[in-house]
Amino acid sequence: MKNNLGIYIHIPFCVRKCNYCDFLSFPADDDTKRAYARALVREIRAYGETAADREVETVFIGGGTPSVMPADCLADIMKAVTSTFDVRPDAEITMEMNPGTGGEGLLNFLFSYVNRVSIGLQSADDAELQELGRIHTWQDFLSAYRMLRDAGMKNINVDLISAIPNQTGESWLRTLNCAADLKPEHISAYSLIVEKGTPFGKRKAEGSLKLPDEDLERRMYADTEEALSLRGYHRYEISNYSLPGYECRHNVRYWTGGDYLGLGLGSSSLMDHVRWKNTSD
């Protein structure tokens, strides 16, 4: 019986950086994206022998914003994965996407290779989205979500962020309820961490970033679990909630110390009790 493995693939490209983001991500032109995809394919194939005794149970394409990649490049990457590794027929294959990115080509790719999509909403309030530096509105998100549902996507996660500048307890509950009303299978609700080097980090150092106080932030966290539990979601990790049977298998792998292989710029790996990380340069 083969040991199991998760695969993480990092796509470092975005339309632009959000004000809170310290992930390895940046804008790039089409030629750079295509060159990166070719390099990723070479890296994937290089690991074929290393993982020959492994069965891949989860694949997670994250970023950055994977949905800004040309759809044919994403297809080339997944073809390399499926031809190099022993991917289980029932593997969970997730891709992150942002509203306002992608098109018909992306939709075709998703339904050829992906069975779980994670959409970055963050807030249902347009003023809060603008504060965060997001490129989309609430209506843009709704359009993307409905497009996926209408096309038949049966496993969707929605990402949310609480304790953002100028947010109130009431506006956070509105965001939670707006997201839950759509009945996604999974909701990730993170509390904002202000990192050094980000626009928010600079504003905090200057004293011009108005954040909820600690008591309100803690109340938001408690309200999250209460509001989502009333809708049938259970918290299975600190910030992750799902309907029964829809826990993210890739997330659980990280939390339980399962082996995973990271591919792409800045990605991390854990195999056979050894950790390593790709260059971030």
PDB file of C-alpha atoms in Angstrom:
ATOM      1  CA  MET A   1       0.000   0.000   0.000  1.00  0.00           C
ATOM      2  CA  LYS A   2       1.401   3.398  -0.999  1.00  0.00           C
ATOM      3  CA  ASN A   3       1.944   6.245   1.442  1.00  0.00           C
ATOM      4  CA  ASN A   4      -0.232   9.266   0.759  1.00  0.00           C
ATOM      5  CA  LEU A   5       0.837  12.775  -0.183  1.00  0.00           C
ATOM      6  CA  GLY A   6      -0.594  16.243  -0.675  1.00  0.00           C
ATOM      7  CA  ILE A   7       0.704  18.631  -3.321  1.00  0.00           C
ATOM      8  CA  TYR A   8       0.736  22.418  -3.034  1.00  0.00           C
ATOM      9  CA  ILE A   9       1.399  24.498  -6.177  1.00  0.00           C
ATOM     10  CA  HIS A  10       2.202  28.186  -5.744  1.00  0.00           C
ATOM     11  CA  ILE A  11       1.169  30.730  -8.374  1.00  0.00           C
ATOM     12  CA  PRO A  12       2.776  34.031  -7.272  1.00  0.00           C
ATOM     13  CA  PHE A  13       0.927  36.407  -9.600  1.00  0.00           C
ATOM     14  CA  CYS A  14      -1.796  38.944  -8.755  1.00  0.00           C
ATOM     15  CA  VAL A  15      -3.470  41.845 -10.539  1.00  0.00           C
ATOM     16  CA  ARG A  16      -2.115  43.961  -7.683  1.00  0.00           C
ATOM     17  CA  LYS A  17      -1.137  43.516  -4.038  1.00  0.00           C
ATOM     18  CA  CYS A  18      -3.846  43.966  -1.413  1.00  0.00           C
ATOM     19  CA  ASN A  19      -3.088  46.351   1.452  1.00  0.00           C
ATOM     20  CA  TYR A  20      -2.780  43.546   4.018  1.00  0.00           C
ATOM     21  CA  CYS A  21      -0.941  40.957   1.928  1.00  0.00           C
ATOM     22  CA  ASP A  22       2.551  39.719   2.793  1.00  0.00           C
ATOM     23  CA  PHE A  23       2.301  36.554   0.698  1.00  0.00           C
ATOM     24  CA  LEU A  24       4.803  35.940  -2.069  1.00  0.00           C
ATOM     25  CA  SER A  25       2.880  37.597  -4.891  1.00  0.00           C
ATOM     26  CA  PHE A  26       3.255  40.338  -7.485  1.00  0.00           C
ATOM     27  CA  PRO A  27       1.899  41.523 -10.867  1.00  0.00           C
ATOM     28  CA  ALA A  28       3.502  40.106 -14.028  1.00  0.00           C
ATOM     29  CA  ASP A  29       3.087  40.181 -17.789  1.00  0.00           C
ATOM     30  CA  ASP A  30       1.862  37.259 -19.874  1.00  0.00           C
ATOM     31  CA  ASP A  31       5.358  36.185 -20.971  1.00  0.00           C
ATOM     32  CA  THR A  32       6.507  35.930 -17.335  1.00  0.00           C
ATOM     33  CA  LYS A  33       3.452  33.850 -16.413  1.00  0.00           C
ATOM     34  CA  ARG A  34       4.088  31.463 -19.290  1.00  0.00           C
ATOM     35  CA  ALA A  35       7.789  31.148 -18.446  1.00  0.00           C
ATOM     36  CA  TYR A  36       6.851  30.399 -14.847  1.00  0.00           C
ATOM     37  CA  ALA A  37       4.395  27.696 -15.954  1.00  0.00           C
ATOM     38  CA  ARG A  38       7.114  26.032 -18.038  1.00  0.00           C
ATOM     39  CA  ALA A  39       9.482  26.105 -15.044  1.00  0.00           C
ATOM     40  CA  LEU A  40       6.764  24.612 -12.811  1.00  0.00           C
ATOM     41  CA  VAL A  41       6.226  21.761 -15.262  1.00  0.00           C
ATOM     42  CA  ARG A  42       9.963  20.994 -15.178  1.00  0.00           C
ATOM     43  CA  GLU A  43       9.944  21.052 -11.369  1.00  0.00           C
ATOM     44  CA  ILE A  44       6.909  18.763 -11.198  1.00  0.00           C
ATOM     45  CA  ARG A  45       8.556  16.210 -13.485  1.00  0.00           C
ATOM     46  CA  ALA A  46      11.796  16.377 -11.488  1.00  0.00           C
ATOM     47  CA  TYR A  47       9.953  15.037  -8.424  1.00  0.00           C
ATOM     48  CA  GLY A  48       8.500  11.999 -10.184  1.00  0.00           C
ATOM     49  CA  GLU A  49      11.073   9.562  -8.819  1.00  0.00           C
ATOM     50  CA  THR A  50      11.015  11.105  -5.309  1.00  0.00           C
ATOM     51  CA  ALA A  51       7.275  10.512  -5.008  1.00  0.00           C
ATOM     52  CA  ALA A  52       7.101   7.258  -6.949  1.00  0.00           C
ATOM     53  CA  ASP A  53       5.952   5.369  -3.851  1.00  0.00           C
ATOM     54  CA  ARG A  54       3.272   7.971  -2.978  1.00  0.00           C
ATOM     55  CA  GLU A  55      -0.413   8.274  -3.780  1.00  0.00           C
ATOM     56  CA  VAL A  56      -1.580  11.881  -4.111  1.00  0.00           C
ATOM     57  CA  GLU A  57      -4.762  12.523  -2.129  1.00  0.00           C
ATOM     58  CA  THR A  58      -4.958  16.330  -2.376  1.00  0.00           C
ATOM     59  CA  VAL A  59      -3.740  19.044  -4.728  1.00  0.00           C
ATOM     60  CA  PHE A  60      -4.020  22.721  -3.790  1.00  0.00           C
ATOM     61  CA  ILE A  61      -3.261  25.470  -6.323  1.00  0.00           C
ATOM     62  CA  GLY A  62      -2.776  28.659  -4.308  1.00  0.00           C
ATOM     63  CA  GLY A  63      -1.169  32.048  -4.533  1.00  0.00           C
ATOM     64  CA  GLY A  64      -1.169  34.855  -5.291  1.00  0.00           C
ATOM     65  CA  THR A  65      -4.143  34.542  -7.587  1.00  0.00           C
ATOM     66  CA  PRO A  66      -4.013  31.367  -9.704  1.00  0.00           C
ATOM     67  CA  SER A  67      -7.000  32.567 -11.731  1.00  0.00           C
ATOM     68  CA  VAL A  68      -4.872  35.297 -13.364  1.00  0.00           C
ATOM     69  CA  MET A  69      -2.815  32.597 -15.110  1.00  0.00           C
ATOM     70  CA  PRO A  70      -3.661  31.762 -18.743  1.00  0.00           C
ATOM     71  CA  ALA A  71      -5.996  28.764 -18.660  1.00  0.00           C
ATOM     72  CA  ASP A  72      -3.809  26.758 -21.042  1.00  0.00           C
ATOM     73  CA  CYS A  73      -0.855  27.207 -18.648  1.00  0.00           C
ATOM     74  CA  LEU A  74      -2.931  25.917 -15.745  1.00  0.00           C
ATOM     75  CA  ALA A  75      -3.916  22.933 -17.889  1.00  0.00           C
ATOM     76  CA  ASP A  76      -0.260  22.222 -18.713  1.00  0.00           C
ATOM     77  CA  ILE A  77       0.579  22.292 -14.992  1.00  0.00           C
ATOM     78  CA  MET A  78      -2.196  19.862 -14.074  1.00  0.00           C
ATOM     79  CA  LYS A  79      -1.356  17.571 -17.011  1.00  0.00           C
ATOM     80  CA  ALA A  80       2.181  17.396 -15.638  1.00  0.00           C
ATOM     81  CA  VAL A  81       0.837  16.580 -12.157  1.00  0.00           C
ATOM     82  CA  THR A  82      -1.452  13.792 -13.358  1.00  0.00           C
ATOM     83  CA  SER A  83       1.172  12.271 -15.664  1.00  0.00           C
ATOM     84  CA  THR A  84       3.993  12.460 -13.091  1.00  0.00           C
ATOM     85  CA  PHE A  85       2.268  11.439  -9.860  1.00  0.00           C
ATOM     86  CA  ASP A  86      -0.170   8.707  -8.895  1.00  0.00           C
ATOM     87  CA  VAL A  87      -3.214  10.917  -8.281  1.00  0.00           C
ATOM     88  CA  ARG A  88      -6.170   9.136  -6.713  1.00  0.00           C
ATOM     89  CA  PRO A  89      -9.414   9.213  -8.728  1.00  0.00           C
ATOM     90  CA  ASP A  90     -11.182  10.749  -5.713  1.00  0.00           C
ATOM     91  CA  ALA A  91      -8.409  13.273  -4.921  1.00  0.00           C
ATOM     92  CA  GLU A  92      -9.502  16.672  -3.635  1.00  0.00           C
ATOM     93  CA  ILE A  93      -8.190  19.237  -6.128  1.00  0.00           C
ATOM     94  CA  THR A  94      -8.631  22.848  -5.030  1.00  0.00           C
ATOM     95  CA  MET A  95      -7.835  26.114  -6.774  1.00  0.00           C
ATOM     96  CA  GLU A  96      -8.023  29.616  -5.339  1.00  0.00           C
ATOM     97  CA  MET A  97      -9.612  32.353  -7.434  1.00  0.00           C
ATOM     98  CA  ASN A  98     -10.579  35.978  -7.000  1.00  0.00           C
ATOM     99  CA  PRO A  99     -13.713  37.645  -8.364  1.00  0.00           C
ATOM    100  CA  GLY A 100     -12.930  39.758 -11.396  1.00  0.00           C
ATOM    101  CA  THR A 101     -10.335  37.343 -12.798  1.00  0.00           C
ATOM    102  CA  GLY A 102     -10.599  34.573 -15.360  1.00  0.00           C
ATOM    103  CA  GLY A 103     -13.182  33.929 -18.053  1.00  0.00           C
ATOM    104  CA  GLU A 104     -14.617  31.116 -20.155  1.00  0.00           C
ATOM    105  CA  GLY A 105     -11.200  29.490 -20.552  1.00  0.00           C
ATOM    106  CA  LEU A 106     -10.770  29.389 -16.784  1.00  0.00           C
ATOM    107  CA  LEU A 107     -14.198  27.804 -16.358  1.00  0.00           C
ATOM    108  CA  ASN A 108     -13.297  25.089 -18.858  1.00  0.00           C
ATOM    109  CA  PHE A 109     -10.059  24.418 -16.974  1.00  0.00           C
ATOM    110  CA  LEU A 110     -11.825  24.215 -13.608  1.00  0.00           C
ATOM    111  CA  PHE A 111     -14.330  21.645 -14.783  1.00  0.00           C
ATOM    112  CA  SER A 112     -11.618  19.575 -16.466  1.00  0.00           C
ATOM    113  CA  TYR A 113      -9.220  19.373 -13.509  1.00  0.00           C
ATOM    114  CA  VAL A 114     -10.635  20.903 -10.301  1.00  0.00           C
ATOM    115  CA  ASN A 115     -13.397  19.741  -7.941  1.00  0.00           C
ATOM    116  CA  ARG A 116     -13.101  22.414  -5.235  1.00  0.00           C
ATOM    117  CA  VAL A 117     -12.825  26.201  -5.655  1.00  0.00           C
ATOM    118  CA  SER A 118     -11.848  28.720  -2.974  1.00  0.00           C
ATOM    119  CA  ILE A 119     -13.079  32.261  -3.701  1.00  0.00           C
ATOM    120  CA  GLY A 120     -11.567  35.271  -1.966  1.00  0.00           C
ATOM    121  CA  LEU A 121     -14.492  37.455  -0.859  1.00  0.00           C
ATOM    122  CA  GLN A 122     -13.054  38.883   2.421  1.00  0.00           C
ATOM    123  CA  SER A 123     -16.010  41.251   2.981  1.00  0.00           C
ATOM    124  CA  ALA A 124     -19.541  41.801   1.662  1.00  0.00           C
ATOM    125  CA  ASP A 125     -19.151  45.558   2.252  1.00  0.00           C
ATOM    126  CA  ASP A 126     -17.777  47.488  -0.734  1.00  0.00           C
ATOM    127  CA  ALA A 127     -16.219  50.186   1.453  1.00  0.00           C
ATOM    128  CA  GLU A 128     -14.366  47.523   3.428  1.00  0.00           C
ATOM    129  CA  LEU A 129     -13.231  45.851   0.196  1.00  0.00           C
ATOM    130  CA  GLN A 130     -11.862  49.187  -0.991  1.00  0.00           C
ATOM    131  CA  GLU A 131     -10.062  49.632   2.341  1.00  0.00           C
ATOM    132  CA  LEU A 132      -8.471  46.202   1.896  1.00  0.00           C
ATOM    133  CA  GLY A 133      -7.328  47.094  -1.614  1.00  0.00           C
ATOM    134  CA  ARG A 134      -9.389  44.360  -3.290  1.00  0.00           C
ATOM    135  CA  ILE A 135     -10.047  44.616  -7.033  1.00  0.00           C
ATOM    136  CA  HIS A 136     -13.672  43.451  -6.810  1.00  0.00           C
ATOM    137  CA  THR A 137     -17.056  44.436  -5.368  1.00  0.00           C
ATOM    138  CA  TRP A 138     -19.694  42.349  -3.603  1.00  0.00           C
ATOM    139  CA  GLN A 139     -21.602  42.134  -6.875  1.00  0.00           C
ATOM    140  CA  ASP A 140     -18.472  40.899  -8.678  1.00  0.00           C
ATOM    141  CA  PHE A 141     -18.208  38.143  -6.095  1.00  0.00           C
ATOM    142  CA  LEU A 142     -21.861  37.192  -6.499  1.00  0.00           C
ATOM    143  CA  SER A 143     -21.405  36.958 -10.267  1.00  0.00           C
ATOM    144  CA  ALA A 144     -18.369  34.680  -9.887  1.00  0.00           C
ATOM    145  CA  TYR A 145     -20.080  32.509  -7.283  1.00  0.00           C
ATOM    146  CA  ARG A 146     -23.245  32.106  -9.365  1.00  0.00           C
ATOM    147  CA  MET A 147     -21.202  31.367 -12.475  1.00  0.00           C
ATOM    148  CA  LEU A 148     -19.528  28.469 -10.669  1.00  0.00           C
ATOM    149  CA  ARG A 149     -22.800  27.169  -9.199  1.00  0.00           C
ATOM    150  CA  ASP A 150     -24.658  27.455 -12.499  1.00  0.00           C
ATOM    151  CA  ALA A 151     -21.871  25.513 -14.190  1.00  0.00           C
ATOM    152  CA  GLY A 152     -22.185  22.751 -11.585  1.00  0.00           C
ATOM    153  CA  MET A 153     -19.356  23.306  -9.075  1.00  0.00           C
ATOM    154  CA  LYS A 154     -20.403  21.364  -5.977  1.00  0.00           C
ATOM    155  CA  ASN A 155     -17.669  22.267  -3.490  1.00  0.00           C
ATOM    156  CA  ILE A 156     -16.939  25.966  -2.894  1.00  0.00           C
ATOM    157  CA  ASN A 157     -15.078  27.723  -0.096  1.00  0.00           C
ATOM    158  CA  VAL A 158     -15.494  31.425   0.656  1.00  0.00           C
ATOM    159  CA  ASP A 159     -12.635  33.321   2.341  1.00  0.00           C
ATOM    160  CA  LEU A 160     -13.514  36.105   4.808  1.00  0.00           C
ATOM    161  CA  ILE A 161     -11.442  38.468   6.989  1.00  0.00           C
ATOM    162  CA  SER A 162     -12.558  40.028  10.267  1.00  0.00           C
ATOM    163  CA  ALA A 163     -11.058  42.824  12.408  1.00  0.00           C
ATOM    164  CA  ILE A 164     -10.238  44.960   9.365  1.00  0.00           C
ATOM    165  CA  PRO A 165      -9.903  48.753   9.542  1.00  0.00           C
ATOM    166  CA  ASN A 166     -13.139  50.595  10.384  1.00  0.00           C
ATOM    167  CA  GLN A 167     -15.102  47.333  10.612  1.00  0.00           C
ATOM    168  CA  THR A 168     -17.851  47.042  13.236  1.00  0.00           C
ATOM    169  CA  GLY A 169     -19.324  43.977  14.885  1.00  0.00           C
ATOM    170  CA  GLU A 170     -22.518  44.589  12.936  1.00  0.00           C
ATOM    171  CA  SER A 171     -20.837  44.841   9.537  1.00  0.00           C
ATOM    172  CA  TRP A 172     -18.907  41.627  10.252  1.00  0.00           C
ATOM    173  CA  LEU A 173     -22.141  39.786  11.066  1.00  0.00           C
ATOM    174  CA  ARG A 174     -23.639  41.107   7.812  1.00  0.00           C
ATOM    175  CA  THR A 175     -20.682  39.676   5.899  1.00  0.00           C
ATOM    176  CA  LEU A 176     -21.034  36.316   7.664  1.00  0.00           C
ATOM    177  CA  ASN A 177     -24.746  36.165   6.940  1.00  0.00           C
ATOM    178  CA  CYS A 178     -24.341  37.242   3.312  1.00  0.00           C
ATOM    179  CA  ALA A 179     -21.777  34.474   2.787  1.00  0.00           C
ATOM    180  CA  ALA A 180     -23.791  31.816   4.649  1.00  0.00           C
ATOM    181  CA  ASP A 181     -26.973  32.734   2.754  1.00  0.00           C
ATOM    182  CA  LEU A 182     -25.285  31.410  -0.399  1.00  0.00           C
ATOM    183  CA  LYS A 183     -24.726  28.020   1.275  1.00  0.00           C
ATOM    184  CA  PRO A 184     -21.100  27.407   0.299  1.00  0.00           C
ATOM    185  CA  GLU A 185     -19.803  24.080   1.533  1.00  0.00           C
ATOM    186  CA  HIS A 186     -16.933  25.734   3.424  1.00  0.00           C
ATOM    187  CA  ILE A 187     -16.161  29.140   4.953  1.00  0.00           C
ATOM    188  CA  SER A 188     -12.703  30.278   6.062  1.00  0.00           C
ATOM    189  CA  ALA A 189     -12.981  33.226   8.453  1.00  0.00           C
ATOM    190  CA  TYR A 190      -9.603  34.679   9.364  1.00  0.00           C
ATOM    191  CA  SER A 191      -8.790  37.516  11.715  1.00  0.00           C
ATOM    192  CA  LEU A 192      -6.572  40.177  10.149  1.00  0.00           C
ATOM    193  CA  ILE A 193      -2.904  40.087  11.107  1.00  0.00           C
ATOM    194  CA  VAL A 194      -1.088  43.310  10.240  1.00  0.00           C
ATOM    195  CA  GLU A 195       2.331  42.377   8.872  1.00  0.00           C
ATOM    196  CA  LYS A 196       5.401  44.579   8.604  1.00  0.00           C
ATOM    197  CA  GLY A 197       6.210  45.790   5.109  1.00  0.00           C
ATOM    198  CA  THR A 198       2.585  45.892   3.953  1.00  0.00           C
ATOM    199  CA  PRO A 199       0.660  49.147   3.402  1.00  0.00           C
ATOM    200  CA  PHE A 200      -1.360  48.321   6.542  1.00  0.00           C
ATOM    201  CA  GLY A 201       1.869  47.709   8.439  1.00  0.00           C
ATOM    202  CA  LYS A 202       3.195  51.112   7.450  1.00  0.00           C
ATOM    203  CA  ARG A 203      -0.051  52.833   8.394  1.00  0.00           C
ATOM    204  CA  LYS A 204      -0.095  51.063  11.762  1.00  0.00           C
ATOM    205  CA  ALA A 205       3.450  52.243  12.471  1.00  0.00           C
ATOM    206  CA  GLU A 206       2.372  55.788  11.599  1.00  0.00           C
ATOM    207  CA  GLY A 207      -0.681  55.527  13.863  1.00  0.00           C
ATOM    208  CA  SER A 208      -3.173  56.094  11.027  1.00  0.00           C
ATOM    209  CA  LEU A 209      -4.701  52.584  10.862  1.00  0.00           C
ATOM    210  CA  LYS A 210      -7.997  52.416  12.754  1.00  0.00           C
ATOM    211  CA  LEU A 211      -8.446  48.796  13.826  1.00  0.00           C
ATOM    212  CA  PRO A 212     -11.114  47.215  16.054  1.00  0.00           C
ATOM    213  CA  ASP A 213      -9.893  46.955  19.637  1.00  0.00           C
ATOM    214  CA  GLU A 214      -8.952  43.604  21.173  1.00  0.00           C
ATOM    215  CA  ASP A 215     -12.311  43.115  22.904  1.00  0.00           C
ATOM    216  CA  LEU A 216     -14.225  43.678  19.665  1.00  0.00           C
ATOM    217  CA  GLU A 217     -11.880  41.381  17.744  1.00  0.00           C
ATOM    218  CA  ARG A 218     -12.487  38.603  20.282  1.00  0.00           C
ATOM    219  CA  ARG A 219     -16.238  39.174  20.104  1.00  0.00           C
ATOM    220  CA  MET A 220     -16.083  38.909  16.312  1.00  0.00           C
ATOM    221  CA  TYR A 221     -14.373  35.540  16.662  1.00  0.00           C
ATOM    222  CA  ALA A 222     -17.023  34.274  19.095  1.00  0.00           C
ATOM    223  CA  ASP A 223     -19.822  35.669  16.913  1.00  0.00           C
ATOM    224  CA  THR A 224     -18.363  33.829  13.917  1.00  0.00           C
ATOM    225  CA  GLU A 225     -18.700  30.408  15.489  1.00  0.00           C
ATOM    226  CA  GLU A 226     -22.153  31.169  16.877  1.00  0.00           C
ATOM    227  CA  ALA A 227     -23.536  32.601  13.629  1.00  0.00           C
ATOM    228  CA  LEU A 228     -22.143  29.859  11.411  1.00  0.00           C
ATOM    229  CA  SER A 229     -23.144  27.024  13.767  1.00  0.00           C
ATOM    230  CA  LEU A 230     -26.743  28.233  13.500  1.00  0.00           C
ATOM    231  CA  ARG A 231     -26.404  27.746   9.722  1.00  0.00           C
ATOM    232  CA  GLY A 232     -25.102  24.189  10.044  1.00  0.00           C
ATOM    233  CA  TYR A 233     -21.371  24.881   9.807  1.00  0.00           C
ATOM    234  CA  HIS A 234     -19.005  23.326  12.327  1.00  0.00           C
ATOM    235  CA  ARG A 235     -15.572  24.662  13.229  1.00  0.00           C
ATOM    236  CA  TYR A 236     -12.970  21.971  12.616  1.00  0.00           C
ATOM    237  CA  GLU A 237      -9.914  24.254  12.759  1.00  0.00           C
ATOM    238  CA  ILE A 238      -9.243  27.630  14.351  1.00  0.00           C
ATOM    239  CA  SER A 239     -10.607  29.632  11.405  1.00  0.00           C
ATOM    240  CA  ASN A 240     -12.238  27.002   9.195  1.00  0.00           C
ATOM    241  CA  TYR A 241     -15.891  25.995   9.106  1.00  0.00           C
ATOM    242  CA  SER A 242     -17.634  23.454   6.934  1.00  0.00           C
ATOM    243  CA  LEU A 243     -20.879  21.670   6.331  1.00  0.00           C
ATOM    244  CA  PRO A 244     -20.652  18.000   7.395  1.00  0.00           C
ATOM    245  CA  GLY A 245     -18.333  16.053   5.115  1.00  0.00           C
ATOM    246  CA  TYR A 246     -16.827  19.124   3.429  1.00  0.00           C
ATOM    247  CA  GLU A 247     -13.782  19.732   5.621  1.00  0.00           C
ATOM    248  CA  CYS A 248     -10.831  20.702   3.427  1.00  0.00           C
ATOM    249  CA  ARG A 249      -8.743  17.537   3.252  1.00  0.00           C
ATOM    250  CA  HIS A 250      -5.646  19.513   2.265  1.00  0.00           C
ATOM    251  CA  ASN A 251      -6.007  21.818   5.295  1.00  0.00           C
ATOM    252  CA  VAL A 252      -6.403  18.814   7.581  1.00  0.00           C
ATOM    253  CA  ARG A 253      -3.192  17.349   6.146  1.00  0.00           C
ATOM    254  CA  TYR A 254      -1.234  20.409   7.309  1.00  0.00           C
ATOM    255  CA  TRP A 255      -2.828  20.393  10.739  1.00  0.00           C
ATOM    256  CA  THR A 256      -2.226  16.701  11.389  1.00  0.00           C
ATOM    257  CA  GLY A 257       1.376  16.578  10.177  1.00  0.00           C
ATOM    258  CA  GLY A 258       0.719  14.697   6.939  1.00  0.00           C
ATOM    259  CA  ASP A 259       3.329  14.740   4.169  1.00  0.00           C
ATOM    260  CA  TYR A 260       3.061  17.356   1.433  1.00  0.00           C
ATOM    261  CA  LEU A 261       5.190  18.478  -1.486  1.00  0.00           C
ATOM    262  CA  GLY A 262       5.383  22.194  -2.299  1.00  0.00           C
ATOM    263  CA  LEU A 263       6.030  23.210  -5.896  1.00  0.00           C
ATOM    264  CA  GLY A 264       6.752  26.694  -7.165  1.00  0.00           C
ATOM    265  CA  LEU A 265       8.286  29.851  -5.793  1.00  0.00           C
ATOM    266  CA  GLY A 266       8.500  30.031  -1.985  1.00  0.00           C
ATOM    267  CA  SER A 267       6.563  26.811  -1.398  1.00  0.00           C
ATOM    268  CA  SER A 268       7.302  24.540   1.577  1.00  0.00           C
ATOM    269  CA  SER A 269       7.431  20.746   1.837  1.00  0.00           C
ATOM    270  CA  LEU A 270       7.313  18.072   4.522  1.00  0.00           C
ATOM    271  CA  MET A 271       8.206  14.513   3.561  1.00  0.00           C
ATOM    272  CA  ASP A 272       9.504  11.710   5.755  1.00  0.00           C
ATOM    273  CA  HIS A 273       9.978  14.098   8.712  1.00  0.00           C
ATOM    274  CA  VAL A 274      12.159  16.469   6.641  1.00  0.00           C
ATOM    275  CA  ARG A 275      11.109  20.047   5.939  1.00  0.00           C
ATOM    276  CA  TRP A 276      12.445  22.282   3.170  1.00  0.00           C
ATOM    277  CA  LYS A 277      11.425  25.416   1.325  1.00  0.00           C
ATOM    278  CA  ASN A 278      11.933  26.697  -2.215  1.00  0.00           C
ATOM    279  CA  THR A 279      13.649  29.994  -2.844  1.00  0.00           C
ATOM    280  CA  SER A 280      11.528  33.130  -2.527  1.00  0.00           C
ATOM    281  CA  ASP A 281      13.755  35.062  -4.950  1.00  0.00           C
TER     282      ASP A 281
END
